[in-house]
PDB file of C-alpha atoms in Angstrom:
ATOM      1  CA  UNK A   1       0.000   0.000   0.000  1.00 40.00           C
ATOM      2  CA  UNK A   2       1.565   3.271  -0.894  1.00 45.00           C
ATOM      3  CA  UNK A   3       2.293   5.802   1.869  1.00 45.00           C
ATOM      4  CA  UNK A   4      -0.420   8.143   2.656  1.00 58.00           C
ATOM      5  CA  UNK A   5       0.353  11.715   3.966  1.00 76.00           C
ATOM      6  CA  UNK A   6      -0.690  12.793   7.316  1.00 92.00           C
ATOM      7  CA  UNK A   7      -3.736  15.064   5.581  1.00 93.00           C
ATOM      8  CA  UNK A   8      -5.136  11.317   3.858  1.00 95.00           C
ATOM      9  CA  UNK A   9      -4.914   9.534   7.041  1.00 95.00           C
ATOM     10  CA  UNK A  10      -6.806  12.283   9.095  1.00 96.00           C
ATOM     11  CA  UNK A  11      -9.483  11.729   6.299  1.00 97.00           C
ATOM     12  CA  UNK A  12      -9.865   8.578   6.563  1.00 97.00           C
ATOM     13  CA  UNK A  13      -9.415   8.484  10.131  1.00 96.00           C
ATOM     14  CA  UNK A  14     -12.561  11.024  10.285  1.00 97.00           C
ATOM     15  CA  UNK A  15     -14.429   8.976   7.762  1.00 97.00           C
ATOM     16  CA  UNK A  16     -14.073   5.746   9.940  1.00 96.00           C
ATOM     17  CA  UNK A  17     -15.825   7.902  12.947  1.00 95.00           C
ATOM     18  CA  UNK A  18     -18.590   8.923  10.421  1.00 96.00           C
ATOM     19  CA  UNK A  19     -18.932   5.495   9.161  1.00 96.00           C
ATOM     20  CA  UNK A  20     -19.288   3.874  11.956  1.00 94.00           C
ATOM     21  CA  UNK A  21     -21.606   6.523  13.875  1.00 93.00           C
ATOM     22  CA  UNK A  22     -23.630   6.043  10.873  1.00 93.00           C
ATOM     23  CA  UNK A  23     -22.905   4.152   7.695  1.00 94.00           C
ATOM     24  CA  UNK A  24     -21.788   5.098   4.366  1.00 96.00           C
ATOM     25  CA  UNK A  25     -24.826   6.901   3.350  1.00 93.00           C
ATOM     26  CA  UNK A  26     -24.655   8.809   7.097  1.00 90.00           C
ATOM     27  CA  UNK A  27     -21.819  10.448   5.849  1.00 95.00           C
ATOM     28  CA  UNK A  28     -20.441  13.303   3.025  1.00 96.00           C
ATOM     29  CA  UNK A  29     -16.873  15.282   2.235  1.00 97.00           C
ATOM     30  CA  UNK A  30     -18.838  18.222   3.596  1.00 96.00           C
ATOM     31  CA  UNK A  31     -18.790  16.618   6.888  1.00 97.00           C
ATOM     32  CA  UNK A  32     -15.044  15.312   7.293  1.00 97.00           C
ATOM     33  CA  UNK A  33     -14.340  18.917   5.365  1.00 96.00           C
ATOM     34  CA  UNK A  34     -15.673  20.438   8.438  1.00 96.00           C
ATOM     35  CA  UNK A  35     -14.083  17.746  11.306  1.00 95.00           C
ATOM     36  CA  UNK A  36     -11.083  18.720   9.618  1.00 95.00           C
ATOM     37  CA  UNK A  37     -10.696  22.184   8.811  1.00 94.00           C
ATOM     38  CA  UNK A  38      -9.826  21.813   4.897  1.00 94.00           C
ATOM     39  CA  UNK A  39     -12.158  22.273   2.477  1.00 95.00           C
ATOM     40  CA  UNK A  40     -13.576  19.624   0.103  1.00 95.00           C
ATOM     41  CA  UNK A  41     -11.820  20.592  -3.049  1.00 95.00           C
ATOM     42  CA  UNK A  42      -8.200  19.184  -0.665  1.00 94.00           C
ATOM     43  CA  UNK A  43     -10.663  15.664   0.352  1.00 96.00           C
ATOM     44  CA  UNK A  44     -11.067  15.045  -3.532  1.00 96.00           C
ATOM     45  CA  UNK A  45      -7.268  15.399  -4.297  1.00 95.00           C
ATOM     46  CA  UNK A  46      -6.535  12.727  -1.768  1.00 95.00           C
ATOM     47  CA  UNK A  47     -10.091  10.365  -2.820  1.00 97.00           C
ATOM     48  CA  UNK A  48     -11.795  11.858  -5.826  1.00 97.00           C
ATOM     49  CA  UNK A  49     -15.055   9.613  -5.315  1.00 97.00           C
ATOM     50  CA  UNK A  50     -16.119   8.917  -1.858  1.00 97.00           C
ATOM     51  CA  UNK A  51     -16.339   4.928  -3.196  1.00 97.00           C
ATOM     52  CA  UNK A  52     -12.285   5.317  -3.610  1.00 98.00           C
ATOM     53  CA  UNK A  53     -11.918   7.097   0.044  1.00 98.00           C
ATOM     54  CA  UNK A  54     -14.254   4.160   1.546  1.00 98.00           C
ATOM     55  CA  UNK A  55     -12.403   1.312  -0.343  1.00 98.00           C
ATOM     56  CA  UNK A  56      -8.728   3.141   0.941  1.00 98.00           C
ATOM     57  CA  UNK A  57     -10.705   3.186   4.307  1.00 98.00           C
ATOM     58  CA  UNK A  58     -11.421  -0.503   4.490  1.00 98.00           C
ATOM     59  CA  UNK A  59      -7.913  -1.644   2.532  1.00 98.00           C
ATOM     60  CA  UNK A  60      -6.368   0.344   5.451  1.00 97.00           C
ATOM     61  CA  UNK A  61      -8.749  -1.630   8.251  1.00 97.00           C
ATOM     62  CA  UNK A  62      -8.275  -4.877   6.827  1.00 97.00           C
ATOM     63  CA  UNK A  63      -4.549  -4.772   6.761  1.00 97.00           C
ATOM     64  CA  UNK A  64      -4.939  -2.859  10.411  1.00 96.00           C
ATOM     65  CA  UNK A  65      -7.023  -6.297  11.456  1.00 97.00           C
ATOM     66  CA  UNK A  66      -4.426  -8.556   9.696  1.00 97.00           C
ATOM     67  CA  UNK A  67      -1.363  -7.325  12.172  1.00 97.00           C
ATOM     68  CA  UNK A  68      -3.057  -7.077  14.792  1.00 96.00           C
ATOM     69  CA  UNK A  69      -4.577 -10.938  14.372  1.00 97.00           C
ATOM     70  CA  UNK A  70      -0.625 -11.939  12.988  1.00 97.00           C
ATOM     71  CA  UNK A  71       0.205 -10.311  16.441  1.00 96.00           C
ATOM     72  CA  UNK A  72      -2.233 -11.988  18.812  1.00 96.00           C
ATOM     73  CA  UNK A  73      -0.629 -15.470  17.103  1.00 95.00           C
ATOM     74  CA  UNK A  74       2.930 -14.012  18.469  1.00 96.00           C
ATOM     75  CA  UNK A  75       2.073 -13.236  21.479  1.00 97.00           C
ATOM     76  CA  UNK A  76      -0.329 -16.299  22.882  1.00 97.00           C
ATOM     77  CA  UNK A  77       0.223 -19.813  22.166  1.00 96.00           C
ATOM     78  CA  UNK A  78      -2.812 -21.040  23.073  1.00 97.00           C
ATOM     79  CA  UNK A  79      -5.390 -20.373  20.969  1.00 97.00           C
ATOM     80  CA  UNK A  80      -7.634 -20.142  23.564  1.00 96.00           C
ATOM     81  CA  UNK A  81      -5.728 -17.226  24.664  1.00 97.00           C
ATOM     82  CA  UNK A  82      -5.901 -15.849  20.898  1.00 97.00           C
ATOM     83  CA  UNK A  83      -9.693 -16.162  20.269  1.00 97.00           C
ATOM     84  CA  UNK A  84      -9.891 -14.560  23.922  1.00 96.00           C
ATOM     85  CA  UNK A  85      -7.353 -11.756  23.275  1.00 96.00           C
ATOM     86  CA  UNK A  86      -9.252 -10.730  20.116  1.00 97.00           C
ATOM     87  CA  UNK A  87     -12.592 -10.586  22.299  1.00 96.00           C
ATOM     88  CA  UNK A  88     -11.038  -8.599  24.830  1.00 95.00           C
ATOM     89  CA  UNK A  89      -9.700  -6.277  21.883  1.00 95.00           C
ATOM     90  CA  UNK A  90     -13.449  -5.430  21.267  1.00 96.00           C
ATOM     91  CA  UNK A  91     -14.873  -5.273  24.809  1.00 95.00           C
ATOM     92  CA  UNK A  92     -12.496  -2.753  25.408  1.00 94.00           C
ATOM     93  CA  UNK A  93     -13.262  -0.766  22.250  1.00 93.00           C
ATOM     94  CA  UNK A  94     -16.801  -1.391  23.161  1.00 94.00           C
ATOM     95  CA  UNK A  95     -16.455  -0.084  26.879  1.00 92.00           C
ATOM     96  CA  UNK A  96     -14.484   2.935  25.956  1.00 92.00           C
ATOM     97  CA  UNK A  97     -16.314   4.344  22.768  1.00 88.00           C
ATOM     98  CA  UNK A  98     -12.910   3.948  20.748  1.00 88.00           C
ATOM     99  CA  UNK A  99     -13.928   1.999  17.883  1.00 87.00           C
ATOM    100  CA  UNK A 100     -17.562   0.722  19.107  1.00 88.00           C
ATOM    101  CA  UNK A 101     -18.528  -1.355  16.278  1.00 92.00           C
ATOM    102  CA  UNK A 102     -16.441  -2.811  13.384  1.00 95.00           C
ATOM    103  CA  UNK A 103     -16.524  -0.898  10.206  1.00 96.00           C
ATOM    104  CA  UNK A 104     -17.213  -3.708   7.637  1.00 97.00           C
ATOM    105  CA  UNK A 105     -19.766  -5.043  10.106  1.00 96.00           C
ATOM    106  CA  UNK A 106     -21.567  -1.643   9.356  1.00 95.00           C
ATOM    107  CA  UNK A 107     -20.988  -1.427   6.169  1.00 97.00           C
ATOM    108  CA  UNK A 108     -22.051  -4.952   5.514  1.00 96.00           C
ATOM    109  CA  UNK A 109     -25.440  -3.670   6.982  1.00 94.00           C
ATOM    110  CA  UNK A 110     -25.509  -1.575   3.960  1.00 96.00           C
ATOM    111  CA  UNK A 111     -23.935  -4.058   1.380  1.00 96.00           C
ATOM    112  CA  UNK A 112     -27.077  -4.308  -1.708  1.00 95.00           C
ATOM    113  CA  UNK A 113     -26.370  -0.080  -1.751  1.00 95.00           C
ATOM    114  CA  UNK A 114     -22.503   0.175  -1.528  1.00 97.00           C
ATOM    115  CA  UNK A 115     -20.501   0.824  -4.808  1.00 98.00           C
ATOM    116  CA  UNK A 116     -19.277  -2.761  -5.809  1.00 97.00           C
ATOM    117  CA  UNK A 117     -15.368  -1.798  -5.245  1.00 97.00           C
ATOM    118  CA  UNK A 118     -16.613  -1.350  -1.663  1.00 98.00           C
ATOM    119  CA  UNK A 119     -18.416  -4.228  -1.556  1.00 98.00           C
ATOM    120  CA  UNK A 120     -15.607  -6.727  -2.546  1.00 98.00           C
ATOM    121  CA  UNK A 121     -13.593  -4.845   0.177  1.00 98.00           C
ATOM    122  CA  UNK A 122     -15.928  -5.626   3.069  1.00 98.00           C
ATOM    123  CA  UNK A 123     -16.576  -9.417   1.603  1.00 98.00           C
ATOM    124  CA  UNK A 124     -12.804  -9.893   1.402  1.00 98.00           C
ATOM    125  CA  UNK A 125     -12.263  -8.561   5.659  1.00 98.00           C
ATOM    126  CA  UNK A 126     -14.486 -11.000   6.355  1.00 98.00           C
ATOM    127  CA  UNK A 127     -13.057 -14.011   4.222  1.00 98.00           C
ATOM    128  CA  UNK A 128     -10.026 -13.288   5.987  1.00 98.00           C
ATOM    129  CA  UNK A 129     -11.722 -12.843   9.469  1.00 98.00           C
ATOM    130  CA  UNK A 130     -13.380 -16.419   8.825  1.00 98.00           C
ATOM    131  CA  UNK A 131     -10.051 -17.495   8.157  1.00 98.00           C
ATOM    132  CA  UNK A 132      -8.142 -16.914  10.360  1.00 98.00           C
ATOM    133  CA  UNK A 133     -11.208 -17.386  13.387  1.00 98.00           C
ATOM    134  CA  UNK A 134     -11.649 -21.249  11.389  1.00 98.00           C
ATOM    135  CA  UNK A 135      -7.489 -22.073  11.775  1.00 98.00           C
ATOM    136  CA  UNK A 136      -7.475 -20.799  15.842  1.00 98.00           C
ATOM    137  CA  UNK A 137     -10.886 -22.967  16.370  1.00 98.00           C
ATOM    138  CA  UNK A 138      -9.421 -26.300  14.004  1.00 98.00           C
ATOM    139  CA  UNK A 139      -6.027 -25.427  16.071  1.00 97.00           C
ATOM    140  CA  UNK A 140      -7.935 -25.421  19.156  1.00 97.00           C
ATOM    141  CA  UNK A 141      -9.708 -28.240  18.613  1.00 97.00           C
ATOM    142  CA  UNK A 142      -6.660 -30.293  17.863  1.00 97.00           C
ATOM    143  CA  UNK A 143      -5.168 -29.590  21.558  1.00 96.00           C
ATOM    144  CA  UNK A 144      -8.439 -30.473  22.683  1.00 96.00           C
ATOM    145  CA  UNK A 145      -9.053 -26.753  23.938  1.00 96.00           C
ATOM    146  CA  UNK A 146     -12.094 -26.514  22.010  1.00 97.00           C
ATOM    147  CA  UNK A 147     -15.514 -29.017  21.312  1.00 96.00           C
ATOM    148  CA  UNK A 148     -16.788 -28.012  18.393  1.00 96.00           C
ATOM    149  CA  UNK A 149     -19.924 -29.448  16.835  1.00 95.00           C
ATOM    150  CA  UNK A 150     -19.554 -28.075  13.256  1.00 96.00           C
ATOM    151  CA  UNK A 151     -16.518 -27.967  10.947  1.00 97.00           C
ATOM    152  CA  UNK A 152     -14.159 -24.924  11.652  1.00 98.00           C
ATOM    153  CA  UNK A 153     -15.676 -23.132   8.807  1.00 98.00           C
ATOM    154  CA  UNK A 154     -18.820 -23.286   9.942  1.00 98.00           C
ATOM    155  CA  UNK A 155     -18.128 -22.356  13.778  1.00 97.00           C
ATOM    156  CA  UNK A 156     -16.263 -19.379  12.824  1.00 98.00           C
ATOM    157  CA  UNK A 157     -19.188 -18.333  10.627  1.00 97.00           C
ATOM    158  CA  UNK A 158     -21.311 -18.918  13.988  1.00 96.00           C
ATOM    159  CA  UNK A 159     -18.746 -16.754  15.976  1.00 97.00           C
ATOM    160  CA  UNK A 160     -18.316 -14.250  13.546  1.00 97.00           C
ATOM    161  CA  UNK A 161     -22.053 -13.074  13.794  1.00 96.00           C
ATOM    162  CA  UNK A 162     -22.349 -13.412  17.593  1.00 96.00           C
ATOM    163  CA  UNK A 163     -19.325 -11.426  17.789  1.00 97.00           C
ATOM    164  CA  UNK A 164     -21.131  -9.019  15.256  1.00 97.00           C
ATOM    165  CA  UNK A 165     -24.521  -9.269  16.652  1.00 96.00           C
ATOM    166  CA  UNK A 166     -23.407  -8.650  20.253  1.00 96.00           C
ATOM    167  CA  UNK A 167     -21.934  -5.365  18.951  1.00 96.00           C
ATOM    168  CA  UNK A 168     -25.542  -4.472  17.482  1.00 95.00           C
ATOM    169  CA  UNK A 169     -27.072  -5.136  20.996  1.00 96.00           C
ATOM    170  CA  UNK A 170     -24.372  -3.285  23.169  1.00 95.00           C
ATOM    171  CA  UNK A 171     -25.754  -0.790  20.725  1.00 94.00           C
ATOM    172  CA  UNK A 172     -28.673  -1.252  20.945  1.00 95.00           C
ATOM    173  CA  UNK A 173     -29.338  -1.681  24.314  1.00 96.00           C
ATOM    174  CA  UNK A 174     -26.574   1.032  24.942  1.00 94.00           C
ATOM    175  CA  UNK A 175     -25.249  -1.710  27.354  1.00 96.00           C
ATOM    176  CA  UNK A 176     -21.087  -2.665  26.829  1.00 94.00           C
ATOM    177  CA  UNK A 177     -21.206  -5.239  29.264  1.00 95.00           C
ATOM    178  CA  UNK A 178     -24.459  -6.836  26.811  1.00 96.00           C
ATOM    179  CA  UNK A 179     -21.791  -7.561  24.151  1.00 96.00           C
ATOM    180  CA  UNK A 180     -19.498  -9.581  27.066  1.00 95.00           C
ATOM    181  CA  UNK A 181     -22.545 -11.520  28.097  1.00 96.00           C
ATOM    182  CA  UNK A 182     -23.332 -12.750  24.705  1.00 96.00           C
ATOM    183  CA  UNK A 183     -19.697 -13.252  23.790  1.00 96.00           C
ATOM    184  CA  UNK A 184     -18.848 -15.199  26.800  1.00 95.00           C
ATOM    185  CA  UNK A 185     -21.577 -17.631  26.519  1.00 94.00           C
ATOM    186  CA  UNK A 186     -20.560 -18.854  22.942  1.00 93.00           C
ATOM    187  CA  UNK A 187     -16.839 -19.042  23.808  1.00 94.00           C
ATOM    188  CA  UNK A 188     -18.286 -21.070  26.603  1.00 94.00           C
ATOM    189  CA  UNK A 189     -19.647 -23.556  24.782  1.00 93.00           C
ATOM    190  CA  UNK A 190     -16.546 -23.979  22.736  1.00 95.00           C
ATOM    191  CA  UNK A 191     -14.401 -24.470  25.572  1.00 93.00           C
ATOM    192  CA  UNK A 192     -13.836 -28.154  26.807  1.00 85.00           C
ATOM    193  CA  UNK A 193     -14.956 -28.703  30.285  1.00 75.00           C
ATOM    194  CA  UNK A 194     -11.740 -29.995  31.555  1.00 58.00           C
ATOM    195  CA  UNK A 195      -9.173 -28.084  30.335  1.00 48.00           C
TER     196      UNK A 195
END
């Protein structure tokens, strides 16, 4: 990915608050023009379309997820410890109003109305979110951390959208501590009884 300036990653940086506040319809270069300080004609030198700046924006979050999921592989062994170190990632988020929902989550909400370079964005975070959620569960199935009762696939497909769906009701509900409840009770029935 090339290097972006400082003035590109403020815009996008602005444009993930706005996106995930409200969506990609919630949002226009009038607004991040005005979060900013700079005025529009400066947003459309760094993203002439706002499909390009919300493509850059979800290139940038994907490869942001990537590390930080390559780095929760360094750091824990287990994989126990790496499925629960990425749901600790987003309680916290949650609880402090840093990044309260995921970006592609919203913007999946939105998917039949998003330009199609957008689309294949979002689809491709989540391939590699299902991914890399299937190898810890197979992993942790093999060193008997983990039951599970479908293939990998399938029960990171099934903790992908309780992950995503507990974000909607902390939202909802306007309730962090709704998103650990519902979380916690699916990694409990992954986890072995013995272990």
């Amino acid at each position: 990915m090339r290097s972006m300036s400082s003035t590109a990653d403020k815009i996008l940086d602005v444009a993930q608050s706005l996106i995930v506040a409200g969506g990609y319809n919630a949002f226009s270069y009038a607004d991040i023009s005005d979060a900013i300080g700079i005025r529009k004609a400066s947003i459309h030198h760094h993203f002439p379309t706002k499909a390009e700046l919300v493509a850059a924006l979800v290139d940038r979050y994907r490869q942001q997820a990537e590390l930080g999921l390559k780095s929760l592989q360094e750091q824990f062994a287990s994989p126990a410890d790496q499925l629960q170190s990425y749901l600790n990632f987003w309680q916290t988020c949650i609880r402090d109003a840093s990044l309260p929902f995921c970006v592609c989550a919203m913007l999946a909400g939105e998917m039949p109305m998003l330009p199609a370079e957008v689309a294949s964005r979002v689809q491709a975070y989540f391939h590699m979110l299902a991914r890399w959620l299937a190898a810890v569960l197979q992993a942790g199935a093999e060193q008997r951390l983990f039951r599970l009762d479908e293939r990998p696939e399938d029960e990171a497909q099934m903790l992908m959208a309780s992950v995503h769906g507990a974000m909607l009701s902390a939202r909802a509900f306007n309730d962090p501590d709704l998103f650990v409840t519902i979380v916690n009770a699916q990694i409990a029935k992954l986890l072995v009884e013995d272990r």
